[in-house]
Coordinates of C-alpha atoms and ligand atoms in Angstrom, one line a residue:
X1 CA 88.0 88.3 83.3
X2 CA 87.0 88.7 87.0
X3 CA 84.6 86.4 88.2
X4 CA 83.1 86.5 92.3
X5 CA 85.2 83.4 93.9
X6 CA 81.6 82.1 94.7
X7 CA 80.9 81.4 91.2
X8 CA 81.1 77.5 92.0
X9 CA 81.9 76.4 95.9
X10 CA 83.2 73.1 95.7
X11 CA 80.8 70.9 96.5
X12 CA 76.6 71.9 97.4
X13 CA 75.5 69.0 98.2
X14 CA 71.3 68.9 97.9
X15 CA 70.7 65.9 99.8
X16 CA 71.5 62.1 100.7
X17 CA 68.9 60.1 98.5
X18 CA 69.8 56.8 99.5
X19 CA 72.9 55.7 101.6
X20 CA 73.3 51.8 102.4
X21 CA 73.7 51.2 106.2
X22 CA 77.4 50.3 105.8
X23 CA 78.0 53.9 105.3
X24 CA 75.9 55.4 108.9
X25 CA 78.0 53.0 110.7
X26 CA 81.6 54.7 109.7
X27 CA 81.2 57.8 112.0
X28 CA 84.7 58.4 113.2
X29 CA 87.2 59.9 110.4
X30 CA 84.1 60.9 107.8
X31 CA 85.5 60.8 104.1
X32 CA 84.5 62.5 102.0
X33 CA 81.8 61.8 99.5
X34 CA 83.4 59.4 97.0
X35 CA 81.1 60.3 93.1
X36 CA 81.8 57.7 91.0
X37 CA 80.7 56.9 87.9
X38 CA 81.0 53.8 86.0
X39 CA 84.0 53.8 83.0
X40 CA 82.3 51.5 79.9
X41 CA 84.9 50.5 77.9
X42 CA 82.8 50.9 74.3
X43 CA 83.8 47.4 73.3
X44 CA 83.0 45.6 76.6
X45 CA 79.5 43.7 77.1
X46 CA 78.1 46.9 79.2
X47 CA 78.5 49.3 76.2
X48 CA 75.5 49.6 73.8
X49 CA 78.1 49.3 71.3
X50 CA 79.1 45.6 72.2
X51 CA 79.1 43.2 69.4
X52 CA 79.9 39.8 70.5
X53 CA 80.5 38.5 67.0
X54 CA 83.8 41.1 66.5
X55 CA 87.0 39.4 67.4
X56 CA 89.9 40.5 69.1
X57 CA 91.5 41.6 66.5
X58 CA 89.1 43.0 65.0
X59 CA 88.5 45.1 67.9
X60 CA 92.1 45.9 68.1
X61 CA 92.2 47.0 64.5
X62 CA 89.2 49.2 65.4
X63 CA 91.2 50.5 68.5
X64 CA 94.0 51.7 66.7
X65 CA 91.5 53.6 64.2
X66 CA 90.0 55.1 67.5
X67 CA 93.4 56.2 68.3
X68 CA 94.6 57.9 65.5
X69 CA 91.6 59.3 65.4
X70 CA 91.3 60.9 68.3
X71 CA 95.3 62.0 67.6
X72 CA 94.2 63.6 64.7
X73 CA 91.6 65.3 66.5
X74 CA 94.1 66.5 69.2
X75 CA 96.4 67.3 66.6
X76 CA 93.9 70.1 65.2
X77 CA 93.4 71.6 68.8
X78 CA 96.9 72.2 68.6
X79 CA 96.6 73.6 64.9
X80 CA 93.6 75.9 66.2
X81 CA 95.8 76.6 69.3
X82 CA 98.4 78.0 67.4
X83 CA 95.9 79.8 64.6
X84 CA 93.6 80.9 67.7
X85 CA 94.2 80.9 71.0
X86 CA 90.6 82.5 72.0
X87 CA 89.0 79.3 70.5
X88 CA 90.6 77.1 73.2
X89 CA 91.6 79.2 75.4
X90 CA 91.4 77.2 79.0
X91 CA 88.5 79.9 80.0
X92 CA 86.1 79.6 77.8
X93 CA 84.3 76.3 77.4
X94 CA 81.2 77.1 75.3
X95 CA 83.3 77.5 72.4
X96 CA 85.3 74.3 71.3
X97 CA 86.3 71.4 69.6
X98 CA 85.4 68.3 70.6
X99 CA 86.5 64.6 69.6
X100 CA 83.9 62.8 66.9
X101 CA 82.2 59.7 67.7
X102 CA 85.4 57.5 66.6
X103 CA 87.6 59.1 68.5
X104 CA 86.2 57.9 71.9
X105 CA 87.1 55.0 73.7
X106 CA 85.1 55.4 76.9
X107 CA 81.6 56.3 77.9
X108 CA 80.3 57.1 81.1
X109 CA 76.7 56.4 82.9
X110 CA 75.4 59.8 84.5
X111 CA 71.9 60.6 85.8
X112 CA 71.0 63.9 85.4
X113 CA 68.0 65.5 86.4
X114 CA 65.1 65.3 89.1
X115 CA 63.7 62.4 88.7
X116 CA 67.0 61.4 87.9
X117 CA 67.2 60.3 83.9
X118 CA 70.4 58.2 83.2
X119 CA 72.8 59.2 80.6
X120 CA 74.8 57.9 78.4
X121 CA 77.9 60.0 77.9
X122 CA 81.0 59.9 75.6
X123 CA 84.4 60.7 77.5
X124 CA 85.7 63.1 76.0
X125 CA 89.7 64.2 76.8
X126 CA 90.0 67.6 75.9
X127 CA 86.8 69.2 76.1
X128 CA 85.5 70.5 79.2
X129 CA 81.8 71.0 79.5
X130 CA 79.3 68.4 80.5
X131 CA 76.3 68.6 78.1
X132 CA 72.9 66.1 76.5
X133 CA 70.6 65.9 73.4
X134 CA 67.3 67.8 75.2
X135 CA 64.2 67.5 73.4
X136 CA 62.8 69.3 71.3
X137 CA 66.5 68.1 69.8
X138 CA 67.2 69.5 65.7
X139 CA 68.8 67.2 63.7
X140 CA 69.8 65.0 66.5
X141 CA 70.5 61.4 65.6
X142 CA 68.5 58.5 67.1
X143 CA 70.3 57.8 70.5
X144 CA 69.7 54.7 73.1
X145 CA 68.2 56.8 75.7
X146 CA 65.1 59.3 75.1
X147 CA 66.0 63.1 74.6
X148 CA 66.5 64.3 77.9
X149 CA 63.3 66.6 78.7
X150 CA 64.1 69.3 80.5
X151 CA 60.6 71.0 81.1
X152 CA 60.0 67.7 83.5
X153 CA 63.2 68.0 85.6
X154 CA 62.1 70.0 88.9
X155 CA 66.1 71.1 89.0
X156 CA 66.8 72.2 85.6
X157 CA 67.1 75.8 85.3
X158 CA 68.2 78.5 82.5
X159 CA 71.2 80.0 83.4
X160 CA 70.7 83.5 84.0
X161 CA 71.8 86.1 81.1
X162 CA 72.1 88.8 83.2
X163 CA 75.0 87.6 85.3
X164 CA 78.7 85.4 84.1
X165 CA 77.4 86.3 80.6
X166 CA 80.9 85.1 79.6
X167 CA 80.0 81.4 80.4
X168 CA 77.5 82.1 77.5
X169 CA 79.5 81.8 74.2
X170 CA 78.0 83.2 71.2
X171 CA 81.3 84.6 69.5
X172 CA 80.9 87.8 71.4
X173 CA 80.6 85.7 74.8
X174 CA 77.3 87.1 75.3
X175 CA 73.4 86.2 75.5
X176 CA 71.8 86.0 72.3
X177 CA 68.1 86.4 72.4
X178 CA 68.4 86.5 76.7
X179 CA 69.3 83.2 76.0
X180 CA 72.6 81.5 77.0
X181 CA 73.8 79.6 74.8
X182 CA 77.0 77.3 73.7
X183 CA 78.3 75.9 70.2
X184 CA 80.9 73.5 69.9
X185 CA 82.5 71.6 66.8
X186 CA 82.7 68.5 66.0
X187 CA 86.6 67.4 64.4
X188 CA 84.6 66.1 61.5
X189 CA 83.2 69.5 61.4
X190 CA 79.7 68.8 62.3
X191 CA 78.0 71.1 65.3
X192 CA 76.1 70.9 68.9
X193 CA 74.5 74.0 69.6
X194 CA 72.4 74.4 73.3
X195 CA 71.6 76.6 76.3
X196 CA 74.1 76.7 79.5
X197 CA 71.6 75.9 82.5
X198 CA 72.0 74.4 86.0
X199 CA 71.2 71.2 86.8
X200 CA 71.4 68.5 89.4
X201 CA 73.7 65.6 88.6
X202 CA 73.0 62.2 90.2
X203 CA 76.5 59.8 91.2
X204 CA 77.0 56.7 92.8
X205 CA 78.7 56.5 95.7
X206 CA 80.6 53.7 96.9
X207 CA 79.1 52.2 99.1
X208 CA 75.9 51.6 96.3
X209 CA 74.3 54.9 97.5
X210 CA 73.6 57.8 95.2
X211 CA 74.5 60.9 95.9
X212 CA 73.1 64.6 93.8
X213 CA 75.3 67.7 93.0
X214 CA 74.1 70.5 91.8
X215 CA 76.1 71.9 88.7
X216 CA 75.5 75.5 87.7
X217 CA 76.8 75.0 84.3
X218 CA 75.8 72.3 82.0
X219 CA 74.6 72.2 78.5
X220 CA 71.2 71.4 77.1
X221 CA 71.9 70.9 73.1
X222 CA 68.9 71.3 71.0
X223 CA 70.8 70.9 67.6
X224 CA 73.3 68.2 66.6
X225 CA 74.1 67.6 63.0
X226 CA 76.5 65.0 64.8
X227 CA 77.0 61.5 64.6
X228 CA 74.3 59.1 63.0
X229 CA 75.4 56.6 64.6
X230 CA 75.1 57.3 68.3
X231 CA 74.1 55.2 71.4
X232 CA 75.2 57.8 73.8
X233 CA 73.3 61.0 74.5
X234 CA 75.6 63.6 75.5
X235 CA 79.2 63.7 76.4
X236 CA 81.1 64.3 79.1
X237 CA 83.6 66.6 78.8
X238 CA 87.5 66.2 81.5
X239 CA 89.2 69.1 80.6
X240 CA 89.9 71.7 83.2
X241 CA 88.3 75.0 82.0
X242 CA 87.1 77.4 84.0
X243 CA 83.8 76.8 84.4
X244 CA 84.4 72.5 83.3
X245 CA 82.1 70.2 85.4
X246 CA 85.9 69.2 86.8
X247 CA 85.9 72.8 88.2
X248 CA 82.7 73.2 89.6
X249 CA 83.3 69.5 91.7
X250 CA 86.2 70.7 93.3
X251 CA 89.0 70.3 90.5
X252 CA 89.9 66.8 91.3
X253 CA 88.9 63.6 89.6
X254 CA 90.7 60.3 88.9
X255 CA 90.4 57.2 86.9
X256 CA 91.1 53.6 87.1
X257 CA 90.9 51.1 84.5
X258 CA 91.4 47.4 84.5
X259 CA 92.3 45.3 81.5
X260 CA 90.6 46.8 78.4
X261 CA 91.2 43.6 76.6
X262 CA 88.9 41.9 78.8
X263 CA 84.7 42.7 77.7
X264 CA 83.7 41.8 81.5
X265 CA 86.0 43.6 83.4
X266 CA 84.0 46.0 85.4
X267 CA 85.7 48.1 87.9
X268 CA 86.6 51.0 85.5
X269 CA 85.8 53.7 87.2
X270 CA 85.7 57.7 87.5
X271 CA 85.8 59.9 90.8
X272 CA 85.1 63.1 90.9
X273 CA 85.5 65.7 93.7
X274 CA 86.9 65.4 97.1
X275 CA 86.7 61.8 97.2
X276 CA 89.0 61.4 94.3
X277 CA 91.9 58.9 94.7
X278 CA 95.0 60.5 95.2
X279 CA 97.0 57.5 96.4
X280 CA 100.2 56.6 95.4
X281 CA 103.4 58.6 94.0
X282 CA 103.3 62.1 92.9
X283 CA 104.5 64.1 90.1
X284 CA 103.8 67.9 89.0
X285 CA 101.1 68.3 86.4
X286 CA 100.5 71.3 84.0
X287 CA 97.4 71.7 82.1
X288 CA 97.9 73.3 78.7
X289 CA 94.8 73.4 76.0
X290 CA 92.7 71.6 78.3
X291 CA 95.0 68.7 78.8
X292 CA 97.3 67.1 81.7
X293 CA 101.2 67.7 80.8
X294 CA 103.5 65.6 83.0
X295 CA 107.4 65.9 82.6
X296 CA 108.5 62.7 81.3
X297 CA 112.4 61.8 82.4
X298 CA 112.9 58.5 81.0
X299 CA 111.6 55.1 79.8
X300 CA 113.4 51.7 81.2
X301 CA 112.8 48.2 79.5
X302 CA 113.1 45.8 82.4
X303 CA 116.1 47.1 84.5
X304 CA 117.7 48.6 81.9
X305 CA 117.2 52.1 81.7
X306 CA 117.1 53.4 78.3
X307 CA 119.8 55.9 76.7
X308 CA 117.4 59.0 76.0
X309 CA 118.1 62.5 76.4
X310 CA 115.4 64.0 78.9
X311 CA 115.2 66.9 76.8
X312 CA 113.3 65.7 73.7
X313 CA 110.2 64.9 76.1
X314 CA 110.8 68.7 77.2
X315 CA 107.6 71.2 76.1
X316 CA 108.9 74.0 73.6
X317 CA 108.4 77.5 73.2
X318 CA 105.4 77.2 71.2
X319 CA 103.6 74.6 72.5
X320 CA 105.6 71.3 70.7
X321 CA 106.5 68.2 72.5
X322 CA 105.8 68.0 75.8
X323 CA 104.1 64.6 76.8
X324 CA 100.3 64.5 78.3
X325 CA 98.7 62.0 80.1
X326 CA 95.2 61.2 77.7
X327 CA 92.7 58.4 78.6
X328 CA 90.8 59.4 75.4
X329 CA 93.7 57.7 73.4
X330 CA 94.8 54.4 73.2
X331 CA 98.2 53.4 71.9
X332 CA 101.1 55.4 73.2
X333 CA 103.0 58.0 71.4
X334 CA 106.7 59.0 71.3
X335 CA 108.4 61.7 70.1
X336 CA 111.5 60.0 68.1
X337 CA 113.8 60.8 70.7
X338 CA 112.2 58.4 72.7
X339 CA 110.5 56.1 70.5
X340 CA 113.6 55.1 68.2
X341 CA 115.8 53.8 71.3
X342 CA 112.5 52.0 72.5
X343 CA 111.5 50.5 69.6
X344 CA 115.6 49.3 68.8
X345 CA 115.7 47.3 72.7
X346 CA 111.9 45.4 71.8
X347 CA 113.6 44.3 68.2
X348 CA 117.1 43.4 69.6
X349 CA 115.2 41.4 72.5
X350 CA 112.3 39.9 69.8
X351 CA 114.4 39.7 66.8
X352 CA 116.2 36.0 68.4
X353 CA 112.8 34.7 69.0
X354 CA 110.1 35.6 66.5
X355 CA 110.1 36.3 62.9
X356 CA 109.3 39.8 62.2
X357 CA 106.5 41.1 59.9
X358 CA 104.2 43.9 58.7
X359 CA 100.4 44.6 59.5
X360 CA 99.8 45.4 56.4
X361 CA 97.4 48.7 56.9
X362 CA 100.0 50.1 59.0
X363 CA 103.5 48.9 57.8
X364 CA 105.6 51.5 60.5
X365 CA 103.8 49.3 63.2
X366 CA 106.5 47.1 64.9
X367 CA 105.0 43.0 64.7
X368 CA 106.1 39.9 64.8
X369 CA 104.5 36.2 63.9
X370 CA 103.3 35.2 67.0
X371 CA 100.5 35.2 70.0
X372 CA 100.9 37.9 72.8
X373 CA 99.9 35.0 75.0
X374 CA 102.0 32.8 74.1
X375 CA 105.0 34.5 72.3
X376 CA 105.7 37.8 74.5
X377 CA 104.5 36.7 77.9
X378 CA 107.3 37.4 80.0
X379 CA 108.1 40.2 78.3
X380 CA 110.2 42.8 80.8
X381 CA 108.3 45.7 82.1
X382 CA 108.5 49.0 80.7
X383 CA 108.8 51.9 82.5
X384 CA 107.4 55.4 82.0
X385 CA 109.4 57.5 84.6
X386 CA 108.1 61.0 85.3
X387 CA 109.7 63.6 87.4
X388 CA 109.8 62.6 91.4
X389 CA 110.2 59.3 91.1
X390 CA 106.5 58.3 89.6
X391 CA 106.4 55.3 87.0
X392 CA 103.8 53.8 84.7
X393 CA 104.5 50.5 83.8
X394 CA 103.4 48.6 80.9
X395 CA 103.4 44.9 81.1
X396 CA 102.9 42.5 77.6
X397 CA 99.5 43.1 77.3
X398 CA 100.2 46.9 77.7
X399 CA 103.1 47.3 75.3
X400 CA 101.3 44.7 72.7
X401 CA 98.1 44.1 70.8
X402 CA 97.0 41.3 68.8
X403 CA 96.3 43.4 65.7
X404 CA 95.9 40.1 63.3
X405 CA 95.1 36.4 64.5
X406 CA 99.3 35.6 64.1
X407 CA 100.6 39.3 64.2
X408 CA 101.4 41.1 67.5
X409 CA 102.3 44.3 67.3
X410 CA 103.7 46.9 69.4
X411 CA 101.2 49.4 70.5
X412 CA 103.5 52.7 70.5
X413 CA 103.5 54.6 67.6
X414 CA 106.5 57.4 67.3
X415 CA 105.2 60.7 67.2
X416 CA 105.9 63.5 64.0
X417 CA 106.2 66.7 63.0
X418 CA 102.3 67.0 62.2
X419 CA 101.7 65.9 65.7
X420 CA 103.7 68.6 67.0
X421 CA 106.6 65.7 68.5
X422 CA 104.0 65.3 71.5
X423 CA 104.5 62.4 73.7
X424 CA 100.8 60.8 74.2
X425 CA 100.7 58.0 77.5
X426 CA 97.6 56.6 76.5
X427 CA 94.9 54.0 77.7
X428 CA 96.8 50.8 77.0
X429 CA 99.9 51.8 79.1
X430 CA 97.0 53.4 82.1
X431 CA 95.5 50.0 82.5
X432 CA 95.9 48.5 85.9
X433 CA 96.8 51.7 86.9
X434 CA 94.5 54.7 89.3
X435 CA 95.5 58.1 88.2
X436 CA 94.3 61.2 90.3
X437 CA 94.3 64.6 89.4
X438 CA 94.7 67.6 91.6
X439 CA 93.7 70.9 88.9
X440 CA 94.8 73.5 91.3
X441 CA 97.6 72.0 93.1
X442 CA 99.4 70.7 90.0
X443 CA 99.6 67.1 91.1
X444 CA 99.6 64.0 89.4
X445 CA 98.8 60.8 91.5
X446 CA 99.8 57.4 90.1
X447 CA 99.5 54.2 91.9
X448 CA 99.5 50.4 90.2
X449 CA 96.4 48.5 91.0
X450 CA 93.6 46.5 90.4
X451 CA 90.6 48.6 90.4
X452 CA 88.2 46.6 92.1
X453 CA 90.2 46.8 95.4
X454 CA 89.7 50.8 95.3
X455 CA 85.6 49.7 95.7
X456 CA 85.6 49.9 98.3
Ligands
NAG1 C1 72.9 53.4 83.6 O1 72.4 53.5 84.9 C2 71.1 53.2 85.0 C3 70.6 53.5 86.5 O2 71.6 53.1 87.4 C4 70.8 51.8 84.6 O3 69.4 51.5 84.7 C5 71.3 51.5 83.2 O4 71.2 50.2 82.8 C6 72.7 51.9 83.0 N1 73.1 51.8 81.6 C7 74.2 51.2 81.2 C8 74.5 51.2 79.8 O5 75.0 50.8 82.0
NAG2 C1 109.9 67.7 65.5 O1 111.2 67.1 65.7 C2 112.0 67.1 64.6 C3 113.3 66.3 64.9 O2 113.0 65.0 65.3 C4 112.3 68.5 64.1 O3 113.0 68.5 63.0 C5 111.0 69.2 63.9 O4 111.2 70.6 63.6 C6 110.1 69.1 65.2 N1 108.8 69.8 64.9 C7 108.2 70.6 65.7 C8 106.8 71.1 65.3 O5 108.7 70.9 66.7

């Protein structure tokens, strides 16, 4: 498919609503607009969904369900993937499959519309289009926010049939009725179905401004058998497509997060655009079914570098192994390779000091009696290394979760056959840590930090 390269300049900018007088002083180097949103944990006192009577780990226990969830969910993309490329191909976006209520870990607070309405909006790793319940909304489940209207939003337009018809996905990846539409699946099988239309998006800035962007593709949804239970009223899709709301604010974004054990932490955040943060080392990035490949080379337990064979992280002919980076997941996953020789230098350092034992729902878990903060503090760092020299690093509470009120347990699961041996570096090991994304130029950026110093 051809497409005019001025489907979506980078940035159009509408107009400055509000900018605080820090910001008119800076006139010398101008940086770019920095859009943020807010990252909400869905367990931390911001979310909708917090429930200060769950415990730790409780919440921990539900984490790990979150996880395999959305595993399992990424595990069918790669299923489909291999049945039918079309359905997730990295063009289309109005035609996918998208991660169920319990497979989401972060939600995002977006105002769309003019007046600006905030949203609520699931993360979603793997999907790429940004889309809301719009009244009149079919089947749609009650949701925290009211439906947003679009026949009161001065900015909302249909996007036109005659022109990009293959933005519009019916099957044929054309109009139906002079109406273009989208359809997406649920993983538990349920649907969202809507019109594509343009539509002003509203960010922060940070400097406590706001800033609007017009987006020529978004989607309305008028039906939703999905979830029942839902707080959120759209989701919000990071996957590189073609025409993802990534693409159409520039193809860079990136994402810190703080300690997601801690319910007042409040500095996870998301840029998009321009502004992203791009500081710190660099390694090459590949996207592949709508997600961000890095080449892992090694993993090190304090200084010890571990004895693995590069290779098994290496991506295969068909699309097995291979490791991604995925905020939408939270424990990490190893192909064998790597997870066995892991797993073997935590026991042979634990095993001297704590008794070992089984979480009973999940007896290939690695545990120990103990506390996390008392028992594995001081615990050496463990190192992620990518290609040009760029590490994550996963400190106690990184590498361990308090799944029971005595039982740590290591929170890296290996990976398997039915997973397709991936290698998944999930939220847990990306706290503390900013991770920029550079679509077009192939670049990963990782840097260690405390997000509330990137504020400002
Ligand atoms: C979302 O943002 C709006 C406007 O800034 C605010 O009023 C609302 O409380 C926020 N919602 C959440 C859940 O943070
Ligand atoms: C996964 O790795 C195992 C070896 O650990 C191998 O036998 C199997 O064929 C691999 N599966 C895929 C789908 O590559």
């Amino acid at each position: 498919m051809n497409l005019p390269g001025s489907l979506f300049p980078p940035l159009l900018i509408a107009q400055f609503v509000s900018l605080s007088s820090t910001a008119a002083r800076t006139t010398f180097a101008p940086k770019p607009p920095r859009l943020t949103t807010k990252l909400i944990h869905r367990n931390s006192i911001f979310s909708p969904y917090y429930n200060p009577s769950s415990t730790v780990r409780e919440l921990n226990q539900e984490a790990l369900h979150r996880s395999r969830a959305h595993v399992q969910y990424i595990q069918e993309r790669m299923t489909a993937a291999r049945m039918n490329g079309g359905l997730l191909n990295n063009d289309v976006l109005s035609l996918g499959l998208i991660a169920d209520n319990a497979g989401i870990s972060f939600l995002a607070n977006v105002s769309i519309g003019q007046p600006p309405v905030p949203q609520l909006l699931n993360v979603d790793t793997g999907s790429s289009l940004l889309w809301v319940r719009c009244k009149p909304c079919n089947g749609c489940p009650r949701q925290a926010v009211a439906f947003f209207d679009p026949s009161k939003s001065s900015t909302y337009a249909a996007f036109p049939c005659t022109s990009w018809s293959q933005i519009c996905g019916d099957s044929s990846g054309t109009c139906s009725l002079g109406k273009c539409t989208f359809s997406m699946r649920y993983f538990d099988g349920t649907v969202v179905l809507g019109d594509i239309a343009s539509e002003q998006l509203l960010f922060e800035t940070t400097d406590e401004g706001n800033l609007p962007v017009h987006i020529k593709v978004f989607g309305c949804a008028n039906t939703n058998t999905g979830p029942t239970d839902s707080q959120e009223s759209g989701l919000l899709g990071l996957g590189p497509a073609k025409f993802s709301v990534l693409k159409q604010l520039g193809g860079k974004f990136s994402h810190c997060f703080g300690g997601i054990h801690d319910p007042k932490y409040e500095h996870n955040m998301l840029v998009f655009g321009e502004g992203a943060i791009f500081e710190g080392d660099v390694t090459p990035m590949e996207t592949y079914l709508q997600l961000y490949y890095v080449t892992l080379e090694g993993i090190s337990v304090g200084e010890e570098k571990l004895d693995i064979d590069p290779s098994v992280f290496k991506i295969g002919e068909l699309g097995e192994g291979g490791a991604f980076v995925d905020s939408g997941t939270t424990f990490t996953i190893i192909v064998k390779g790597g997870y066995d020789p892991l797993r073997e230098k935590v026991e042979s350092l634990l095993d001297q000091f704590l008794q070992r034992t089984t979480f009973q729902p999940d007896p290939q878990l690695l545990c120990y009696k103990g506390q996390v903060d008392l028992d594995l503090i001081g615990f050496p760092a463990v190192a992620f290394h990518f290609a040009q020299g760029t590490d994550i690093v996963l400190d106690t509470h990184s590498m361990f979760l308090q799944m029971k009120q005595n039982v740590p347990c290591m929170a890296v699961e290996p990976s398997n056959d039915k997973m397709m041996n991936v290698t998944v570096i999930g939220n847990l090991a990306l706290q503390f840590h900013n991770v920029g994304y550079d679509i077009d130029a192939g670049k990963m950026y990782v840097q260690r930090i405390d997000c509330q110093l990137l504020q400002s």
